[in-house]
Amino acid sequence: MLLAHLQEILVKRQLSAIFQPIAGMQSGVILGYEGLIRGPSDSLLHSPMSLFKVAKENNFTVELEHLCRRVVLERFAELQLPGKLFLNISPEALLQPDAQHSKTLEYIQRKGLSPDRVVIELTESLPTIDYQLLREAAILYRLMGFQIAIDDLGEGFSSLRLWSELRPEYVKIDMHFIQGINLDPVKLQFVRSIQEIANKSGAVVIAEGIETQAELLLVRDLGIAYGQGYHIARPKEYPARSLSTLVVQDLRRNLSTSPLPRLAIKKNTVTAFKLMLTVPIVTPTMHNNQVYDIFVNDPDLQTVPVVENGKPLGLITRANLIDRFARPYLRELHGKKACTLFMDSNPMITDKDTSLQELSQAIVDADRHHLFNGFIITAYGQYLGMGTGHDLMREITQMQICAASYANPLTLLPGNVPINEHIDYLLQSGVQFHACYVDLDHFKPFNDAYGYRKGDDIIQLIGTTLIKNCDPDRDFIGHIGGDDFILLFQSEDWEQRCQAILATFGAAIPVHYDADDGERGGFYSEDRRGNKVFYALVSVSLGVVKVQPGQYYSHHQIATAAAEAKKRAKKIAGNSLFIDRRQEPQLAIA
């Protein structure tokens, strides 16, 4: 039936084209559009994946590709879209013995397009490729004026070799490495490495699959030239000719606003994959008696997943099945029926890359039975294995113990080890940020006069003040020790946040003194020599340094620079902010 439907589509040209913009990450200008294909809207072959799967099974891949190419070219010319057209072509289509490359050029010119506006986008789909023939085909297309792009870099069998052999003008990074890049240092390093290779080889990088603002900003800050994805613009039959105002505003923000992992622990984020167990699976066609036998033969097995063609459908628990079969006549009635009868069809399913913190929150928010039943672990929607609530709780507890060992016991903020790790991580990431040293003035005299318990209250006050006025997704707060703290700002409005810290702390501090001292603005006390000295109210000094890529190389250097800025701030009376602007470019004066 599907074959007949495919043949009808080919004969009647029942395909339609949609286009997704590819935008400049620095300018916001549209470079061009990737042409995508769709089958009939009410058809089982609507998606390109289904189309090409059926075509491949029935040896119609080349015919389908040729039709797709014509439909996309015709529609692109008809819409008179600006910029370049990225045209998907498989390497095997280019290598067909009867491939008539000159006819492609003639057809494009008949549609009013020049070849320099068309980029041949190669998607690797086979484990073996004749690279010699492919190089020759690429040379022919280049001689005709076309450019070459490699699609889905990082996904295929040997896409890096394809890059080396063809030396394409454009390289498109597979969306797997872009989605969640702001939370995954491994993906971040991969993309940075690709960008470095591209710089040396003369290729232009395009990031695919940008779906969030955080991904957009980080991709831009890494210097990636172009990007595409749902956050920029979705594929449409009538695509936009310019980006939305919101996206352009995002791209024109100051650099280094991308929210890299807030806590250093995220550099080594533990995911659901660590908890994965291999357990027997059953198919929906298996009988309840067969599933019962699986449980009987494995007394430790508590849950089995029901999987069909790699897709998880549900869970069957030992307790539920055995409880049912323990009732009179139920096994006789239902033993030979499909196991889906007693299946939980709404199990907890999580991707292998889900962090344990996210997974734990999801289970807490869901029905309590998920904690006992466990969860299914997938990759790209395909079943991988199972995880148990017991293992999740054990791992979360261990992580909390580890985090607590590095936290300051008074404020529970990260201590020196995670502070240094996070600074080094930001430096390695190559992004701009601001380091702010926080120190209290006149704290020791206050502590001596009012006692350590009152002193602890002041330390907690500055801690909560910092937390209140920092962006939890962009800024890092660390407690060095005593009355010293460090802020690592990635938020754009960091200077306003500093001013808010000063104002909040200044308004709250008087109540920590006796009424007379609060009204007087301080208190008298004897110094070490027995002289009566007036000490003003405890105030806060902030010393800020701007850290640009390549300027510093370790947390030691940044700590020294921030401490120097803090010393300058402490020379200013009261709650004060000093910003070291010596590294910033100066405006020329005419």
XYZ file of C-alpha atoms in Angstrom:
590
model
C 0.000 0.000 0.000
C 2.774 2.448 0.913
C 4.697 1.583 -2.254
C 1.652 2.322 -4.401
C 1.158 5.582 -2.529
C 4.810 6.546 -3.095
C 4.527 5.804 -6.816
C 1.418 7.981 -6.982
C 3.295 10.814 -5.227
C 6.147 10.551 -7.723
C 3.880 10.473 -10.760
C 1.584 13.299 -9.616
C 4.382 15.362 -8.012
C 2.488 15.473 -4.713
C 5.291 17.105 -2.756
C 5.491 20.575 -1.251
C 8.465 22.679 -0.155
C 8.968 24.638 3.038
C 11.922 26.835 3.938
C 13.800 27.574 7.166
C 15.934 30.736 7.430
C 19.653 30.575 8.227
C 20.666 33.734 10.087
C 23.887 35.543 10.888
C 24.652 35.230 14.600
C 26.304 38.633 14.794
C 24.222 40.658 12.330
C 20.798 39.029 12.446
C 20.701 39.141 8.631
C 19.316 36.108 6.791
C 22.020 34.324 4.774
C 19.563 32.060 2.999
C 17.100 29.208 3.457
C 17.299 25.462 3.753
C 14.768 23.854 1.459
C 12.796 21.053 3.115
C 10.219 18.717 1.631
C 6.858 17.376 2.817
C 4.529 14.745 1.401
C 0.722 15.084 1.187
C -0.596 16.540 4.460
C -3.157 13.789 5.086
C -0.772 10.984 4.187
C 1.304 8.417 6.066
C 4.164 9.670 3.886
C 3.862 13.293 4.960
C 7.173 13.351 6.834
C 10.410 13.208 4.813
C 11.678 10.413 7.075
C 8.739 8.197 6.121
C 9.021 9.183 2.461
C 12.676 8.277 2.126
C 12.326 5.130 4.250
C 9.724 3.707 1.872
C 11.703 4.944 -1.150
C 14.872 3.247 0.086
C 13.067 -0.030 0.779
C 11.764 -0.050 -2.797
C 14.786 1.405 -4.675
C 13.133 4.733 -5.468
C 15.580 6.946 -3.549
C 17.154 8.585 -6.613
C 13.780 9.285 -8.272
C 12.441 10.804 -5.043
C 15.549 12.961 -4.589
C 15.319 14.318 -8.130
C 11.678 15.257 -7.612
C 12.419 16.861 -4.236
C 15.199 18.898 -5.813
C 12.928 20.185 -8.584
C 10.062 21.029 -6.213
C 12.345 22.976 -3.846
C 14.059 24.874 -6.690
C 10.776 25.758 -8.363
C 9.203 27.003 -5.155
C 12.293 28.978 -4.097
C 12.318 30.751 -7.455
C 8.552 31.277 -7.374
C 8.698 32.919 -3.919
C 11.682 35.043 -5.018
C 13.318 34.495 -1.649
C 16.506 36.446 -0.931
C 19.928 34.961 -0.264
C 21.116 31.434 -0.851
C 19.220 28.182 -1.168
C 20.657 25.226 0.754
C 19.622 22.208 -1.314
C 19.766 18.766 0.336
C 21.434 16.122 -1.833
C 22.763 12.751 -0.689
C 26.302 11.760 -1.726
C 24.945 8.600 -3.347
C 22.721 10.727 -5.597
C 25.754 12.687 -6.781
C 27.596 9.440 -7.469
C 24.915 7.823 -9.640
C 26.456 6.578 -12.903
C 23.808 8.430 -14.915
C 23.961 11.637 -12.845
C 23.747 14.501 -15.332
C 25.318 17.397 -13.470
C 25.111 19.862 -16.362
C 21.339 19.370 -16.553
C 21.076 20.486 -12.938
C 22.794 23.733 -13.887
C 20.531 24.198 -16.933
C 17.433 23.593 -14.845
C 18.495 26.108 -12.195
C 19.253 28.740 -14.816
C 15.862 28.178 -16.452
C 14.282 29.040 -13.097
C 16.122 32.357 -13.074
C 18.667 31.354 -10.420
C 22.422 31.656 -10.660
C 24.488 28.729 -9.307
C 26.334 30.963 -6.838
C 23.035 31.251 -4.929
C 22.717 27.477 -4.507
C 24.608 25.513 -1.836
C 24.721 21.746 -2.317
C 24.097 20.395 1.185
C 25.427 16.855 1.526
C 23.955 14.580 4.169
C 25.948 11.415 4.810
C 23.720 8.368 5.033
C 25.923 5.407 4.134
C 28.820 3.826 6.072
C 30.964 3.552 2.929
C 31.509 6.307 0.396
C 33.739 6.446 -2.676
C 35.565 9.610 -1.650
C 37.492 9.836 -4.933
C 34.291 9.945 -6.989
C 32.679 12.310 -4.522
C 35.626 14.719 -4.770
C 35.325 14.668 -8.545
C 31.591 15.387 -8.365
C 32.180 18.239 -5.905
C 34.833 19.726 -8.218
C 32.370 19.629 -11.115
C 29.702 21.432 -9.110
C 32.182 24.043 -7.929
C 33.314 24.669 -11.519
C 29.676 25.332 -12.383
C 29.519 27.941 -9.582
C 27.878 26.002 -6.756
C 29.121 25.896 -3.156
C 29.240 22.814 -0.925
C 27.981 22.290 2.632
C 28.200 19.247 4.905
C 25.069 18.636 6.950
C 24.779 17.070 10.440
C 28.482 17.193 11.261
C 29.135 14.843 14.163
C 26.261 12.477 13.477
C 27.273 10.301 10.544
C 29.738 7.483 10.068
C 32.703 9.551 8.942
C 31.556 13.142 8.583
C 34.920 14.510 9.725
C 36.609 12.677 6.862
C 33.958 14.032 4.503
C 34.940 17.506 5.676
C 38.625 16.777 5.149
C 38.085 15.306 1.673
C 35.690 17.892 0.243
C 36.810 21.083 2.039
C 33.253 22.513 1.957
C 32.435 26.211 2.138
C 29.893 25.546 4.926
C 29.804 23.048 7.801
C 26.532 22.480 9.669
C 26.896 21.138 13.216
C 24.361 18.465 14.099
C 21.596 19.707 16.418
C 22.545 17.145 19.093
C 25.595 19.242 19.956
C 23.641 22.522 20.011
C 20.590 21.591 22.045
C 21.460 22.000 25.712
C 24.960 23.304 24.918
C 24.554 25.913 27.674
C 24.329 23.078 30.216
C 26.805 20.596 28.776
C 30.552 21.371 28.761
C 31.283 18.380 26.497
C 28.991 19.742 23.780
C 30.473 23.186 24.346
C 34.006 21.887 23.834
C 32.965 19.949 20.726
C 31.497 23.051 19.108
C 34.500 25.166 20.062
C 36.795 22.577 18.477
C 34.745 22.550 15.282
C 34.912 26.336 15.165
C 38.713 26.234 15.536
C 39.054 23.688 12.700
C 36.741 25.782 10.536
C 38.824 28.888 11.123
C 41.917 27.060 9.908
C 40.230 25.395 6.919
C 38.332 28.443 5.688
C 34.890 26.902 6.271
C 31.908 28.781 7.688
C 30.057 27.095 10.561
C 26.266 26.885 10.830
C 24.697 25.675 14.084
C 21.517 23.643 13.606
C 18.700 23.069 16.084
C 18.843 26.302 18.130
C 15.674 26.059 20.217
C 16.211 28.359 23.217
C 17.487 31.850 23.922
C 20.307 30.423 26.038
C 21.514 28.263 23.125
C 21.259 31.217 20.747
C 23.357 33.502 22.949
C 26.026 30.917 23.670
C 26.359 29.959 19.992
C 26.753 33.641 19.147
C 29.323 34.199 21.910
C 31.388 31.271 20.617
C 31.783 33.130 17.318
C 29.679 30.742 15.234
C 28.832 32.616 12.037
C 25.314 31.354 11.295
C 22.501 29.452 12.947
C 19.096 27.970 12.313
C 16.440 26.450 14.526
C 12.973 26.929 15.941
C 14.062 29.785 18.242
C 15.224 31.739 15.182
C 12.410 30.789 12.816
C 10.397 27.673 12.065
C 10.231 26.130 8.573
C 7.264 27.572 6.712
C 5.637 27.490 3.305
C 5.928 31.285 3.219
C 9.059 31.979 5.290
C 9.948 35.328 6.825
C 12.353 37.546 4.885
C 13.779 39.029 8.078
C 14.118 37.843 11.663
C 11.644 38.778 14.374
C 12.382 41.845 16.467
C 12.852 39.705 19.597
C 15.504 37.500 17.986
C 17.364 40.515 16.590
C 17.315 42.134 20.036
C 18.754 38.954 21.540
C 21.556 38.847 18.979
C 22.433 42.490 19.561
C 22.755 42.136 23.307
C 26.158 42.671 24.856
C 28.395 39.646 24.532
C 28.825 37.051 27.284
C 25.211 37.043 28.438
C 24.861 33.354 27.707
C 23.969 31.416 30.853
C 26.764 28.906 31.162
C 26.293 26.419 33.983
C 25.652 28.347 37.192
C 27.357 25.886 39.515
C 30.697 24.278 38.900
C 29.140 20.884 39.649
C 27.346 21.101 36.294
C 30.642 20.579 34.516
C 30.297 16.954 35.524
C 26.522 16.729 35.501
C 25.350 13.219 36.369
C 22.558 12.093 34.085
C 19.979 9.330 33.987
C 22.368 7.303 31.847
C 24.459 6.532 34.951
C 21.449 4.812 36.547
C 20.579 2.676 33.526
C 19.972 -1.040 34.117
C 19.563 -3.736 31.510
C 16.372 -5.704 32.143
C 14.297 -8.125 30.049
C 11.785 -6.422 27.773
C 8.484 -7.718 26.458
C 6.504 -6.904 23.334
C 2.817 -5.966 23.300
C 1.991 -9.273 21.576
C 3.283 -11.396 24.462
C 0.733 -13.034 26.767
C 0.369 -12.315 30.455
C 1.404 -15.906 31.200
C 4.735 -15.319 29.447
C 5.368 -12.168 31.459
C 4.428 -14.021 34.645
C 7.034 -16.676 33.846
C 9.689 -13.957 33.416
C 8.969 -12.682 36.927
C 8.973 -16.208 38.372
C 12.368 -16.967 36.821
C 13.915 -13.738 38.147
C 12.813 -13.119 41.768
C 14.708 -9.775 41.917
C 12.982 -8.355 38.866
C 10.302 -5.835 39.874
C 9.363 -4.200 36.559
C 9.530 -5.043 32.861
C 9.094 -2.506 30.068
C 6.817 -3.113 27.106
C 8.653 -2.122 23.915
C 7.616 -2.227 20.265
C 10.048 -1.443 17.433
C 12.308 0.316 19.898
C 9.557 2.561 21.262
C 8.609 2.182 24.949
C 4.864 1.707 25.439
C 4.550 1.092 29.170
C 5.552 -0.888 32.249
C 4.315 -4.058 33.895
C 5.097 -4.419 37.587
C 5.593 -7.673 39.472
C 3.265 -6.566 42.277
C 0.395 -5.709 39.938
C 0.596 -8.838 37.761
C 1.052 -11.309 40.600
C -1.696 -9.629 42.610
C -4.068 -10.019 39.661
C -3.145 -13.647 39.100
C -3.597 -14.409 42.811
C -7.308 -13.677 42.528
C -9.671 -16.557 41.688
C -10.027 -17.351 37.975
C -8.209 -14.192 36.761
C -5.230 -16.125 35.443
C -7.521 -18.525 33.617
C -9.445 -15.564 32.161
C -6.533 -13.284 31.235
C -3.421 -15.474 31.117
C -3.459 -15.800 27.328
C -4.430 -12.206 26.671
C -1.959 -9.550 25.529
C 0.245 -8.258 28.339
C -0.841 -4.678 27.622
C -3.987 -5.495 29.592
C -2.150 -4.975 32.914
C 0.365 -2.456 31.600
C 0.858 1.043 33.016
C 0.531 2.989 29.761
C 1.755 6.253 31.269
C 5.164 5.390 32.706
C 7.860 7.863 33.643
C 10.099 8.192 30.551
C 13.285 10.248 30.570
C 16.099 10.899 28.125
C 19.522 9.510 28.971
C 20.916 13.086 29.097
C 18.419 14.306 31.709
C 20.239 15.490 34.814
C 19.460 13.671 38.043
C 18.234 16.932 39.583
C 15.695 17.361 36.774
C 14.674 13.711 36.947
C 14.244 13.870 40.717
C 12.038 16.957 40.410
C 9.954 15.292 37.698
C 9.320 12.260 39.902
C 8.443 14.462 42.889
C 5.955 16.382 40.745
C 4.398 13.199 39.313
C 2.256 10.499 40.943
C 4.031 8.671 43.773
C 3.855 5.259 42.073
C 6.578 6.347 39.624
C 9.096 6.356 42.472
C 8.373 2.663 43.128
C 7.858 1.565 39.514
C 11.039 3.197 38.231
C 11.513 4.981 34.932
C 12.317 4.140 31.323
C 15.508 5.636 29.860
C 15.560 6.544 26.170
C 17.801 8.142 23.550
C 16.055 10.070 20.783
C 12.828 8.348 21.812
C 14.319 4.847 21.492
C 14.347 2.479 24.483
C 17.718 2.012 26.210
C 17.040 0.599 29.670
C 15.444 1.105 33.066
C 16.247 3.068 36.218
C 14.959 2.618 39.758
C 13.811 5.176 42.290
C 16.120 3.613 44.880
C 19.209 4.173 42.721
C 18.103 7.730 41.951
C 17.685 8.611 45.639
C 21.046 7.054 46.500
C 22.852 9.042 43.809
C 21.102 12.307 44.692
C 22.002 11.819 48.365
C 25.644 11.205 47.470
C 25.706 14.332 45.306
C 24.246 16.400 48.139
C 26.851 15.073 50.562
C 29.601 15.912 48.078
C 28.232 19.408 47.468
C 27.844 20.040 51.206
C 31.482 19.143 51.822
C 32.520 22.102 49.668
C 29.876 24.556 50.921
C 30.323 27.178 53.606
C 28.452 25.875 56.688
C 27.098 29.311 57.634
C 25.664 30.467 54.286
C 25.616 27.087 52.468
C 27.136 28.879 49.467
C 29.885 27.169 47.417
C 33.347 27.446 48.973
C 36.821 27.832 47.531
C 37.037 24.569 45.573
C 33.870 25.108 43.476
C 34.694 28.828 43.178
C 38.072 28.078 41.618
C 36.604 25.332 39.417
C 33.904 27.656 38.138
C 36.341 30.455 37.347
C 38.594 28.063 35.447
C 35.572 26.670 33.624
C 34.487 30.142 32.504
C 38.012 30.870 31.330
C 38.147 27.638 29.344
C 34.744 28.406 27.838
C 36.141 31.593 26.322
C 33.302 33.893 27.366
C 33.305 37.332 28.913
C 32.206 37.811 32.539
C 32.684 40.148 35.508
C 34.363 39.034 38.739
C 33.223 40.937 41.826
C 35.040 40.669 45.168
C 32.679 41.344 48.097
C 34.062 42.413 51.475
C 32.528 43.909 54.634
C 33.964 47.053 56.236
C 34.234 47.430 60.060
C 33.076 43.853 60.524
C 35.772 42.790 63.031
C 35.057 45.649 65.493
C 31.334 44.811 65.257
C 32.047 41.123 65.877
C 34.232 41.970 68.887
C 31.695 44.391 70.384
C 28.438 42.531 69.684
C 29.628 38.932 69.785
C 30.088 36.189 67.206
C 26.368 35.299 67.131
C 25.503 38.794 65.940
C 28.472 38.590 63.595
C 27.026 35.418 62.063
C 23.760 37.287 61.492
C 25.653 39.908 59.477
C 27.397 37.226 57.405
C 24.033 35.626 56.666
C 22.579 39.040 55.837
C 25.187 39.724 53.155
C 24.749 36.162 51.852
C 20.986 36.526 51.433
C 21.474 40.020 49.974
C 23.758 38.626 47.276
C 21.357 35.779 46.481
C 18.409 38.173 46.272
C 20.144 40.500 43.820
C 21.844 37.998 41.496
C 20.399 36.105 38.553
C 20.246 32.427 39.599
C 20.590 31.283 35.978
C 23.491 33.530 34.960
C 25.468 34.501 38.059
C 27.590 32.461 40.474
C 27.869 33.303 44.183
C 30.704 31.905 46.279
C 31.658 32.325 49.940
C 35.438 32.534 50.239
C 35.305 32.576 54.036
C 34.542 34.972 56.891
C 33.137 38.180 55.433
C 34.649 37.651 51.948
C 32.500 36.585 48.983
C 32.927 36.385 45.211
C 30.371 37.035 42.467
C 30.880 35.881 38.889
C 28.442 37.902 36.829
C 27.202 36.862 33.401
C 24.010 38.911 33.623
C 23.930 41.976 31.400
C 22.719 44.304 34.135
C 25.511 43.377 36.571
C 26.259 46.995 37.490
C 22.639 47.686 38.464
C 22.719 44.487 40.522
C 25.806 45.748 42.342
C 24.035 49.001 43.161
C 21.024 47.021 44.393
C 23.297 44.981 46.691
C 24.682 48.168 48.210
C 21.221 49.678 48.693
C 19.675 46.496 50.140
C 22.499 45.910 52.600
C 22.659 49.576 53.619
C 18.933 49.650 54.419
C 19.034 46.413 56.441
C 22.165 46.889 58.547
C 20.956 49.447 61.194
C 18.529 47.008 62.826
C 21.447 44.780 63.785
C 22.732 47.486 66.158
C 21.405 48.813 69.435
C 18.973 51.689 68.911
C 21.463 54.370 69.959
C 24.264 53.001 67.812
C 21.915 52.645 64.868
C 20.796 56.268 65.090
C 24.362 57.472 65.666
C 25.576 55.565 62.597
C 28.117 53.555 64.570
C 29.565 52.917 67.998
C 32.579 53.752 70.166
C 34.986 51.033 71.243
C 38.561 50.741 72.398
C 41.241 49.752 69.952
C 44.256 47.567 70.815
C 46.048 50.508 72.423
C 43.115 51.359 74.656
C 42.086 54.432 72.653
C 38.414 55.149 72.211
C 37.608 54.894 68.495
C 34.369 55.442 66.567
C 33.461 52.647 64.172
C 30.862 53.326 61.496
C 28.091 50.863 60.643
C 29.201 47.756 58.799
C 29.169 48.496 55.076
C 29.963 46.487 51.959
C 32.699 47.128 49.395
C 32.471 45.693 45.879
C 35.495 45.506 43.589
C 34.765 44.488 39.996
C 37.050 43.437 37.133
C 35.960 42.686 33.604
C 37.310 39.380 32.290
C 37.609 39.118 28.519
C 38.611 35.966 26.585
C 42.374 35.511 26.530
C 43.024 38.178 29.167
C 43.513 35.847 32.145
C 44.537 32.207 32.295
C 43.763 30.989 35.827
C 41.616 31.636 38.869
C 44.749 32.846 40.680
C 45.140 35.793 38.311
C 41.484 36.736 38.585
C 41.524 36.472 42.376
C 44.508 38.849 42.490
C 42.871 41.363 40.129
C 39.533 41.252 41.972
C 41.240 41.638 45.362
C 43.049 44.728 44.074
C 39.746 46.213 42.895
C 38.254 45.440 46.314
C 41.081 47.352 48.023
C 40.267 50.365 45.879
C 36.600 50.073 46.834
C 37.427 49.952 50.551
C 39.126 53.353 50.284
C 35.684 54.831 49.510
C 33.616 55.569 52.630
C 30.367 53.674 53.191
C 28.790 51.146 50.855
C 30.952 51.418 47.754
C 31.538 50.043 44.280
C 34.819 50.253 42.386
C 35.005 49.049 38.770
C 38.439 48.490 37.295
C 38.067 49.914 33.792
C 41.744 49.847 32.871
C 41.277 46.892 30.512
C 38.321 48.440 28.686
C 38.842 50.184 25.341
C 38.938 53.979 25.616
C 37.045 56.257 23.266
C 39.288 58.429 21.136
C 38.895 62.145 21.761
C 38.906 64.266 18.630
